[in-house]
Amino acid sequence: MSISGITSIALSGMRAQTTRVGAIASNIANSGTPGYARLNTSLTSIEASRVQAVVSPTASGVDPATELTDLIEAEQSYKANAVVFETGADMWEMLMSIKRE
């Protein structure tokens, strides 16, 4: 796998987690709204090199503990993808400096 492929996968992972956090924020903001359907985020692999977040309403209500747990998990996943992206960027920088010499 190429460095650009690795950074692309990490970037799609960060985007998916951003979508997930948006759904969590909506759930928390609307937790007291009568008839509100909790949004659930499913992560799927597409094209073997990207992650996609699909948000869909569920029949269940909003549980603040579940939302907080999901938020912590999304934060950790985002951070992991960011580290991979930064490592890929560092590798590109090193390759470019070697090429210049």
CSV table of C-alpha atoms in Angstrom, one decimal:
chain,number,residue,atom,x,y,z
A,1,MET,CA,0.0,0.0,0.0
A,2,SER,CA,1.2,3.5,-0.8
A,3,ILE,CA,1.6,6.3,1.6
A,4,SER,CA,-1.1,8.3,-0.2
A,5,GLY,CA,-3.4,5.3,0.2
A,6,ILE,CA,-2.7,5.2,3.9
A,7,THR,CA,-3.4,8.9,4.4
A,8,SER,CA,-6.5,8.6,2.3
A,9,ILE,CA,-7.9,5.8,4.5
A,10,ALA,CA,-7.1,7.8,7.6
A,11,LEU,CA,-8.7,10.9,6.2
A,12,SER,CA,-11.9,9.0,5.4
A,13,GLY,CA,-11.9,7.6,8.9
A,14,MET,CA,-11.6,11.1,10.4
A,15,ARG,CA,-14.5,12.2,8.2
A,16,ALA,CA,-16.6,9.2,9.3
A,17,GLN,CA,-16.0,10.0,12.9
A,18,THR,CA,-16.9,13.7,12.3
A,19,THR,CA,-20.2,12.5,10.9
A,20,ARG,CA,-20.7,10.2,13.9
A,21,VAL,CA,-20.1,13.1,16.3
A,22,GLY,CA,-22.6,15.2,14.5
A,23,ALA,CA,-25.2,12.5,15.0
A,24,ILE,CA,-24.4,12.2,18.6
A,25,ALA,CA,-24.7,16.0,19.1
A,26,SER,CA,-28.1,15.9,17.4
A,27,ASN,CA,-29.2,13.1,19.7
A,28,ILE,CA,-28.1,15.0,22.8
A,29,ALA,CA,-29.6,18.3,21.6
A,30,ASN,CA,-32.9,16.7,20.8
A,31,SER,CA,-33.1,14.2,23.7
A,32,GLY,CA,-36.1,16.1,25.3
A,33,THR,CA,-38.0,16.5,22.0
A,34,PRO,CA,-41.1,14.4,21.9
A,35,GLY,CA,-41.2,11.9,19.1
A,36,TYR,CA,-37.5,12.3,18.3
A,37,ALA,CA,-35.9,9.2,16.8
A,38,ARG,CA,-32.3,8.6,17.9
A,39,LEU,CA,-29.8,8.7,15.1
A,40,ASN,CA,-27.5,5.7,14.8
A,41,THR,CA,-24.2,5.8,12.8
A,42,SER,CA,-23.0,2.7,11.0
A,43,LEU,CA,-19.5,2.6,9.7
A,44,THR,CA,-18.9,0.6,6.5
A,45,SER,CA,-15.9,-0.1,4.3
A,46,ILE,CA,-16.2,1.0,0.7
A,47,GLU,CA,-13.9,0.4,-2.2
A,48,ALA,CA,-11.5,-1.5,0.2
A,49,SER,CA,-9.8,1.7,1.0
A,50,ARG,CA,-12.3,4.0,2.6
A,51,VAL,CA,-14.7,4.2,5.5
A,52,GLN,CA,-18.2,5.6,5.1
A,53,ALA,CA,-20.6,6.7,7.9
A,54,VAL,CA,-24.3,6.1,7.3
A,55,VAL,CA,-26.7,7.9,9.7
A,56,SER,CA,-30.1,6.4,10.2
A,57,PRO,CA,-32.9,6.9,12.7
A,58,THR,CA,-33.8,4.2,15.2
A,59,ALA,CA,-36.9,3.4,17.2
A,60,SER,CA,-35.0,3.7,20.5
A,61,GLY,CA,-34.9,6.7,22.7
A,62,VAL,CA,-31.8,8.8,23.6
A,63,ASP,CA,-29.8,7.5,26.6
A,64,PRO,CA,-27.2,10.1,27.7
A,65,ALA,CA,-24.8,7.4,29.0
A,66,THR,CA,-24.9,5.7,25.6
A,67,GLU,CA,-24.3,9.0,23.8
A,68,LEU,CA,-21.3,9.8,26.1
A,69,THR,CA,-19.8,6.4,25.5
A,70,ASP,CA,-20.2,6.7,21.8
A,71,LEU,CA,-18.7,10.2,21.9
A,72,ILE,CA,-15.6,8.9,23.7
A,73,GLU,CA,-15.2,6.1,21.2
A,74,ALA,CA,-15.6,8.5,18.3
A,75,GLU,CA,-12.9,10.8,19.8
A,76,GLN,CA,-10.5,7.9,20.3
A,77,SER,CA,-11.1,6.6,16.7
A,78,TYR,CA,-10.6,10.1,15.3
A,79,LYS,CA,-7.3,10.5,17.2
A,80,ALA,CA,-6.1,7.2,16.0
A,81,ASN,CA,-6.8,8.1,12.4
A,82,ALA,CA,-5.2,11.5,12.9
A,83,VAL,CA,-2.0,9.8,14.2
A,84,VAL,CA,-1.9,7.6,11.1
A,85,PHE,CA,-2.5,10.6,8.8
A,86,GLU,CA,0.3,12.6,10.5
A,87,THR,CA,2.7,9.7,10.3
A,88,GLY,CA,1.9,9.4,6.6
A,89,ALA,CA,2.6,13.1,6.1
A,90,ASP,CA,5.9,12.8,8.0
A,91,MET,CA,6.9,9.9,5.7
A,92,TRP,CA,6.1,12.1,2.7
A,93,GLU,CA,8.2,14.9,4.1
A,94,MET,CA,11.1,12.5,4.7
A,95,LEU,CA,10.9,11.1,1.2
A,96,MET,CA,10.8,14.6,-0.3
A,97,SER,CA,13.9,15.6,1.7
A,98,ILE,CA,15.7,12.5,0.5
A,99,LYS,CA,14.7,13.2,-3.1
A,100,ARG,CA,16.0,16.8,-2.9
A,101,GLU,CA,19.5,15.6,-1.7
